[in-house]
Short mmCIF file of C-alpha atoms and ligand atoms in Angstrom, two decimals:
data_model
loop_
_atom_site.label_atom_id
_atom_site.label_comp_id
_atom_site.label_asym_id
_atom_site.label_seq_id
_atom_site.Cartn_x
_atom_site.Cartn_y
_atom_site.Cartn_z
CA UNK A 3 -9.67 -18.27 3.10
CA UNK A 4 -7.03 -16.59 5.25
CA UNK A 5 -8.25 -13.71 7.39
CA UNK A 6 -5.17 -11.53 7.16
CA UNK A 7 -2.61 -13.01 4.78
CA UNK A 8 -2.94 -12.33 1.04
CA UNK A 9 -0.97 -12.65 -2.16
CA UNK A 10 1.80 -12.55 -2.99
CA UNK A 11 0.97 -9.51 -5.11
CA UNK A 12 3.27 -7.79 -7.61
CA UNK A 13 4.45 -4.41 -6.41
CA UNK A 14 6.44 -2.01 -8.58
CA UNK A 15 8.37 -0.91 -5.49
CA UNK A 16 8.79 -4.17 -3.56
CA UNK A 17 8.70 -6.89 -6.20
CA UNK A 18 6.75 -10.01 -5.26
CA UNK A 19 5.24 -9.12 -1.94
CA UNK A 20 3.38 -11.32 0.55
CA UNK A 21 0.78 -9.09 2.15
CA UNK A 22 -0.42 -9.06 5.73
CA UNK A 23 -3.47 -7.00 6.60
CA UNK A 24 -3.23 -5.68 10.20
CA UNK A 25 -6.80 -4.36 10.27
CA UNK A 26 -9.10 -6.99 8.77
CA UNK A 27 -11.35 -4.27 7.38
CA UNK A 28 -11.21 -0.85 5.71
CA UNK A 29 -10.03 0.94 8.86
CA UNK A 30 -7.87 4.00 8.29
CA UNK A 31 -7.09 7.50 9.53
CA UNK A 32 -7.62 8.69 5.92
CA UNK A 33 -10.24 8.07 3.24
CA UNK A 34 -8.21 8.85 0.12
CA UNK A 35 -9.97 9.56 -3.15
CA UNK A 36 -7.62 7.11 -4.89
CA UNK A 37 -7.71 4.26 -2.35
CA UNK A 38 -7.60 0.91 -4.13
CA UNK A 39 -9.35 -0.75 -1.17
CA UNK A 40 -12.43 1.42 -1.74
CA UNK A 41 -13.96 3.92 0.71
CA UNK A 42 -12.83 3.70 4.36
CA UNK A 43 -15.59 2.22 6.51
CA UNK A 44 -14.08 3.15 9.89
CA UNK A 45 -12.16 6.42 9.90
CA UNK A 46 -10.19 6.65 13.11
CA UNK A 47 -6.88 7.68 14.62
CA UNK A 48 -7.38 5.44 17.68
CA UNK A 49 -4.95 2.54 18.01
CA UNK A 50 -6.50 -0.82 18.95
CA UNK A 51 -5.79 -4.49 18.43
CA UNK A 52 -7.90 -4.54 15.28
CA UNK A 53 -6.53 -7.89 14.12
CA UNK A 54 -5.43 -10.79 16.31
CA UNK A 55 -1.63 -11.09 16.27
CA UNK A 56 -1.82 -14.82 17.11
CA UNK A 57 -3.95 -15.57 14.04
CA UNK A 58 -1.74 -13.38 11.83
CA UNK A 59 1.41 -15.22 12.87
CA UNK A 60 -0.23 -18.64 12.57
CA UNK A 61 -1.35 -17.79 9.01
CA UNK A 62 2.16 -16.67 8.12
CA UNK A 63 3.76 -19.80 9.59
CA UNK A 64 1.34 -21.97 7.62
CA UNK A 65 2.05 -20.13 4.37
CA UNK A 66 5.81 -20.40 4.84
CA UNK A 67 5.45 -24.09 5.63
CA UNK A 68 3.20 -24.75 2.60
CA UNK A 69 5.43 -22.74 0.24
CA UNK A 70 8.93 -23.78 1.17
CA UNK A 71 11.46 -22.77 -1.47
CA UNK A 72 9.10 -20.07 -2.80
CA UNK A 73 10.31 -16.95 -1.03
CA UNK A 74 8.64 -13.63 -1.83
CA UNK A 75 10.85 -10.53 -2.13
CA UNK A 76 9.18 -8.92 0.86
CA UNK A 77 6.63 -9.57 3.58
CA UNK A 78 4.57 -6.39 3.68
CA UNK A 79 2.31 -5.06 6.42
CA UNK A 80 -0.47 -3.11 4.78
CA UNK A 81 -3.86 -4.36 3.64
CA UNK A 82 -7.07 -2.39 3.63
CA UNK A 83 -6.13 0.40 6.02
CA UNK A 84 -3.37 2.00 8.08
CA UNK A 85 -1.29 -0.78 9.71
CA UNK A 86 0.17 1.49 12.43
CA UNK A 87 -3.33 1.68 13.94
CA UNK A 88 -2.83 -1.88 15.22
CA UNK A 89 -1.62 -1.67 18.83
CA UNK A 90 0.27 -4.93 18.36
CA UNK A 91 2.37 -3.54 15.50
CA UNK A 92 5.68 -3.76 17.41
CA UNK A 93 5.07 -7.30 18.63
CA UNK A 94 3.92 -8.47 15.18
CA UNK A 95 7.06 -7.05 13.53
CA UNK A 96 9.34 -8.65 16.15
CA UNK A 97 7.61 -12.02 15.89
CA UNK A 98 7.68 -12.04 12.07
CA UNK A 99 11.41 -11.34 12.15
CA UNK A 100 11.85 -14.28 14.53
CA UNK A 101 9.84 -16.63 12.30
CA UNK A 102 11.36 -15.44 9.02
CA UNK A 103 14.51 -13.34 9.50
CA UNK A 104 15.68 -13.68 5.88
CA UNK A 105 12.79 -12.06 4.02
CA UNK A 106 12.85 -8.25 4.33
CA UNK A 107 9.86 -6.91 6.24
CA UNK A 108 8.21 -3.81 4.79
CA UNK A 109 5.54 -1.55 6.28
CA UNK A 110 3.26 0.73 4.25
CA UNK A 111 2.01 3.76 6.14
CA UNK A 112 0.18 6.99 5.42
CA UNK A 113 2.51 8.70 7.97
CA UNK A 114 -0.35 9.95 10.13
CA UNK A 115 0.84 8.20 13.31
CA UNK A 116 4.55 8.88 12.97
CA UNK A 117 4.28 11.83 15.35
CA UNK A 118 3.75 9.26 18.13
CA UNK A 119 7.15 8.20 19.59
CA UNK A 120 5.68 4.80 20.52
CA UNK A 121 4.73 4.06 16.88
CA UNK A 122 8.21 5.13 15.73
CA UNK A 123 9.75 2.78 18.30
CA UNK A 124 7.53 -0.12 17.17
CA UNK A 125 8.58 0.34 13.55
CA UNK A 126 12.26 0.14 14.47
CA UNK A 127 12.64 -3.58 13.66
CA UNK A 128 11.17 -3.32 10.14
CA UNK A 129 13.62 -3.43 7.24
CA UNK A 130 11.80 -1.03 4.92
CA UNK A 131 9.17 1.61 5.65
CA UNK A 132 7.18 3.16 2.81
CA UNK A 133 5.50 6.32 4.09
CA UNK A 134 3.28 8.37 1.85
CA UNK A 135 3.02 12.14 1.84
CA UNK A 136 0.99 13.49 -1.08
CA UNK A 137 0.93 17.13 -0.17
CA UNK A 138 2.14 19.72 2.30
CA UNK A 139 -0.78 22.04 1.55
CA UNK A 140 -3.48 21.55 4.20
CA UNK A 141 -6.42 22.27 1.82
CA UNK A 142 -5.11 19.73 -0.69
CA UNK A 143 -4.55 17.20 2.12
CA UNK A 144 -8.17 17.52 3.24
CA UNK A 145 -9.49 17.23 -0.32
CA UNK A 146 -7.33 14.30 -1.42
CA UNK A 147 -6.67 12.23 1.70
CA UNK A 148 -9.88 13.18 3.58
CA UNK A 149 -8.25 12.64 6.99
CA UNK A 150 -9.79 12.29 10.46
CA UNK A 151 -10.83 15.66 11.84
CA UNK A 152 -7.99 17.58 13.44
CA UNK A 153 -5.12 15.98 11.53
CA UNK A 154 -2.66 18.59 10.36
CA UNK A 155 -0.28 17.87 7.49
CA UNK A 156 2.55 20.00 8.95
CA UNK A 157 2.45 17.96 12.18
CA UNK A 158 2.43 14.74 10.14
CA UNK A 159 5.46 15.98 8.19
CA UNK A 160 7.28 16.69 11.47
CA UNK A 161 6.51 13.14 12.64
CA UNK A 162 7.88 11.77 9.37
CA UNK A 163 11.05 13.82 9.79
CA UNK A 164 11.53 12.51 13.34
CA UNK A 165 10.95 8.94 12.17
CA UNK A 166 13.49 9.23 9.36
CA UNK A 167 16.11 10.54 11.81
CA UNK A 168 15.61 7.60 14.20
CA UNK A 169 15.09 4.73 11.76
CA UNK A 170 18.12 2.85 10.51
CA UNK A 171 16.37 0.85 7.76
CA UNK A 172 15.33 1.93 4.26
CA UNK A 173 12.76 4.71 3.82
CA UNK A 174 11.01 4.88 0.44
CA UNK A 175 8.65 7.84 0.34
CA UNK A 176 5.67 7.86 -2.01
CA UNK A 177 3.86 10.85 -3.48
CA UNK A 178 0.76 10.11 -5.56
CA UNK A 179 -0.21 12.93 -7.89
CA UNK A 180 -3.81 13.65 -8.78
CA UNK A 181 -4.39 16.41 -11.35
CA UNK A 182 -6.16 19.50 -10.10
CA UNK A 183 -5.71 18.47 -6.47
CA UNK A 184 -2.11 18.06 -5.33
CA UNK A 185 -0.09 18.71 -8.50
CA UNK A 186 0.08 22.44 -7.75
CA UNK A 187 3.29 24.47 -7.92
CA UNK A 188 2.80 25.41 -4.28
CA UNK A 189 2.86 21.74 -3.25
CA UNK A 190 5.79 20.93 -5.50
CA UNK A 191 7.87 23.76 -4.05
CA UNK A 192 7.01 22.84 -0.45
CA UNK A 193 7.79 19.17 -0.98
CA UNK A 194 11.06 19.97 -2.76
CA UNK A 195 12.25 22.03 0.23
CA UNK A 196 11.00 19.41 2.72
CA UNK A 197 12.88 16.58 0.97
CA UNK A 198 16.18 18.43 1.19
CA UNK A 199 16.31 17.80 4.93
CA UNK A 200 14.59 14.43 5.01
CA UNK A 201 16.77 11.43 5.74
CA UNK A 202 15.38 9.01 3.15
CA UNK A 203 16.66 6.63 0.49
CA UNK A 204 14.29 7.42 -2.35
CA UNK A 205 11.11 9.21 -3.32
CA UNK A 206 8.69 7.48 -5.67
CA UNK A 207 6.34 9.63 -7.68
CA UNK A 208 3.26 7.71 -8.71
CA UNK A 209 -0.11 8.15 -10.39
CA UNK A 210 -3.28 6.14 -10.14
CA UNK A 211 -2.68 2.88 -11.97
CA UNK A 212 -5.68 0.76 -10.99
CA UNK A 213 -9.32 1.33 -10.05
CA UNK A 214 -9.68 3.38 -6.87
CA UNK A 215 -12.43 4.57 -4.57
CA UNK A 216 -13.29 7.22 -7.18
CA UNK A 217 -13.03 6.01 -10.73
CA UNK A 218 -13.19 9.46 -12.30
CA UNK A 219 -9.69 10.38 -11.15
CA UNK A 220 -7.21 11.06 -13.92
CA UNK A 221 -3.44 11.16 -14.21
CA UNK A 222 -1.55 14.45 -14.58
CA UNK A 223 -0.50 15.52 -18.09
CA UNK A 224 2.96 14.83 -19.41
CA UNK A 225 4.25 18.34 -18.80
CA UNK A 226 3.18 18.37 -15.15
CA UNK A 227 4.70 14.96 -14.53
CA UNK A 228 7.93 16.03 -16.15
CA UNK A 229 8.06 19.17 -13.99
CA UNK A 230 7.63 17.12 -10.81
CA UNK A 231 10.13 14.47 -11.86
CA UNK A 232 12.69 17.16 -12.55
CA UNK A 233 12.07 18.98 -9.27
CA UNK A 234 12.24 15.80 -7.22
CA UNK A 235 14.98 14.12 -9.28
CA UNK A 236 12.93 10.96 -9.51
CA UNK A 237 11.41 8.86 -12.30
CA UNK A 238 7.77 7.89 -12.29
CA UNK A 239 7.09 4.60 -10.51
CA UNK A 240 5.67 2.20 -13.09
CA UNK A 241 2.47 0.27 -12.64
CA UNK A 242 2.89 -3.40 -11.87
CA UNK A 243 3.06 -5.02 -15.26
CA UNK A 244 2.88 -8.61 -14.13
CA UNK A 245 5.37 -10.05 -16.54
CA UNK A 246 6.26 -13.73 -16.54
CA UNK A 247 2.89 -15.23 -15.67
CA UNK A 248 2.72 -18.70 -14.29
CA UNK A 249 6.45 -19.37 -14.25
CA UNK A 250 6.31 -21.25 -10.96
CA UNK A 251 3.38 -23.35 -12.16
CA UNK A 252 1.44 -23.41 -8.89
CA UNK A 253 -2.17 -24.51 -8.91
CA UNK A 254 -4.63 -21.64 -8.69
CA UNK A 255 -7.13 -21.79 -5.85
CA UNK A 256 -10.32 -19.78 -5.48
CA UNK A 257 -9.44 -18.75 -1.91
CA UNK A 258 -5.95 -17.47 -2.82
CA UNK A 259 -7.36 -15.47 -5.73
CA UNK A 260 -10.19 -14.04 -3.62
CA UNK A 261 -7.84 -13.13 -0.72
CA UNK A 262 -5.56 -11.31 -3.11
CA UNK A 263 -8.08 -9.29 -5.11
CA UNK A 264 -10.07 -8.47 -1.98
CA UNK A 265 -7.23 -6.12 -0.98
CA UNK A 266 -6.13 -4.94 -4.40
CA UNK A 267 -7.74 -4.92 -7.87
CA UNK A 268 -5.47 -6.83 -10.28
CA UNK A 269 -5.31 -7.89 -13.90
CA UNK A 270 -5.02 -11.55 -14.89
CA UNK A 271 -1.33 -11.05 -15.71
CA UNK A 272 -0.60 -9.42 -12.35
CA UNK A 273 -2.36 -12.20 -10.46
CA UNK A 274 -0.59 -15.00 -12.34
CA UNK A 275 2.79 -13.35 -12.02
CA UNK A 276 2.44 -12.80 -8.28
CA UNK A 277 0.79 -16.09 -7.38
CA UNK A 278 2.82 -18.15 -9.83
CA UNK A 279 -0.27 -19.73 -11.37
CA UNK A 280 -0.98 -20.75 -14.95
CA UNK A 281 -2.89 -18.10 -16.99
CA UNK A 282 -5.42 -20.49 -18.58
CA UNK A 283 -6.44 -22.05 -15.29
CA UNK A 284 -6.53 -18.72 -13.44
CA UNK A 285 -8.49 -17.09 -16.25
CA UNK A 286 -11.07 -19.91 -16.23
CA UNK A 287 -11.50 -19.56 -12.46
CA UNK A 288 -11.91 -15.78 -12.73
CA UNK A 289 -14.52 -16.19 -15.50
CA UNK A 290 -16.46 -18.57 -13.30
CA UNK A 291 -16.24 -16.25 -10.28
CA UNK A 292 -17.46 -13.35 -12.43
CA UNK A 293 -20.37 -15.45 -13.69
CA UNK A 294 -21.26 -16.39 -10.12
CA UNK A 295 -21.09 -12.64 -9.29
CA UNK A 296 -18.48 -13.24 -6.59
CA UNK A 297 -15.94 -11.13 -8.46
CA UNK A 298 -16.34 -8.03 -10.61
CA UNK A 299 -14.41 -7.36 -13.81
CA UNK A 300 -13.76 -3.66 -14.39
CA UNK A 301 -12.29 -1.93 -17.43
CA UNK A 302 -9.67 0.67 -16.51
CA UNK A 303 -7.33 2.29 -19.06
CA UNK A 304 -7.74 -0.52 -21.60
CA UNK A 305 -7.04 -3.19 -19.00
CA UNK A 306 -9.39 -5.55 -17.23
CA UNK A 307 -9.09 -5.55 -13.42
CA UNK A 308 -10.68 -8.11 -11.13
CA UNK A 309 -12.00 -6.89 -7.78
CA UNK A 310 -14.46 -7.67 -5.00
CA UNK A 311 -15.18 -3.96 -4.47
CA UNK A 312 -18.17 -1.86 -5.44
CA UNK A 313 -16.22 1.05 -6.96
S1 SF4 M 19 -4.90 4.80 0.34
FE1 SF4 M 19 -3.97 4.12 2.23
S2 SF4 M 19 -4.11 5.91 3.54
FE2 SF4 M 19 -5.54 6.25 1.89
S3 SF4 M 19 -7.52 5.47 2.64
FE3 SF4 M 19 -6.53 3.80 1.52
S4 SF4 M 19 -5.45 2.65 3.09
FE4 SF4 M 19 -5.92 4.65 3.96
#
């Protein structure tokens, strides 16, 4: 099994995305109620070399070598925590662009470190940055994102603004709505004003579409979603449907499946579509892994998700 490379996974925002985990564990400055990686085990705002950049690059080179002619839509830095916490972020981005200049490099971030000019500088060579900002109301921020002590959402928003001014690539902002927590009128009005001055390409409004750290979370009602969509002039980002399973006909392997669902719960269709494996073979392997209790199968909104997590 690879330590840091996983997927590709299907992403509604990035297409078929080859994931690179820059932490190697659930290390994050937040502990969001909806986190699909499960509860954060190390909550920190301290930057360190959490994952070895040499191993990361070697894994990527091997994958590209083994999968020539099978280019994902993006290479994405993300994984089980906040990638900007890795002190080697800038070097890793530069080196990936040297190894594979043609595949757009994306970075997922919760925005918490964008107030640091050094982090903003390190992100400069990425092609796409996908920051999240769920709320501008401090009480909602604490309840939903459960950040490290002392983090202030207004300061984070200022960091995001500064980043957007300096960055020349694409910025796709994400807001995830959880009913009764951050779908308030106060938040909607604050975010609407904030977006007017934010230099960004697009805002994606999303709702929980797969099992998260807290299964009891629900999606906002139709009326609330409509109100937000109208205020933000944005459609709802769809869940990854995983259409076209197995079209590339690659052989499924236990390690590739395990690496992928370790970071993100997925349905059979999503796995096959992203990995390019045949449904029958992948399904048989998943059944076996479930029987051996190496993988869990969870029902969520009439779909069956496979995961390694104890949600
Ligand atoms: S959802 Fe993202 S920001 Fe929130 S705890 Fe998980 S990895 Fe961290």
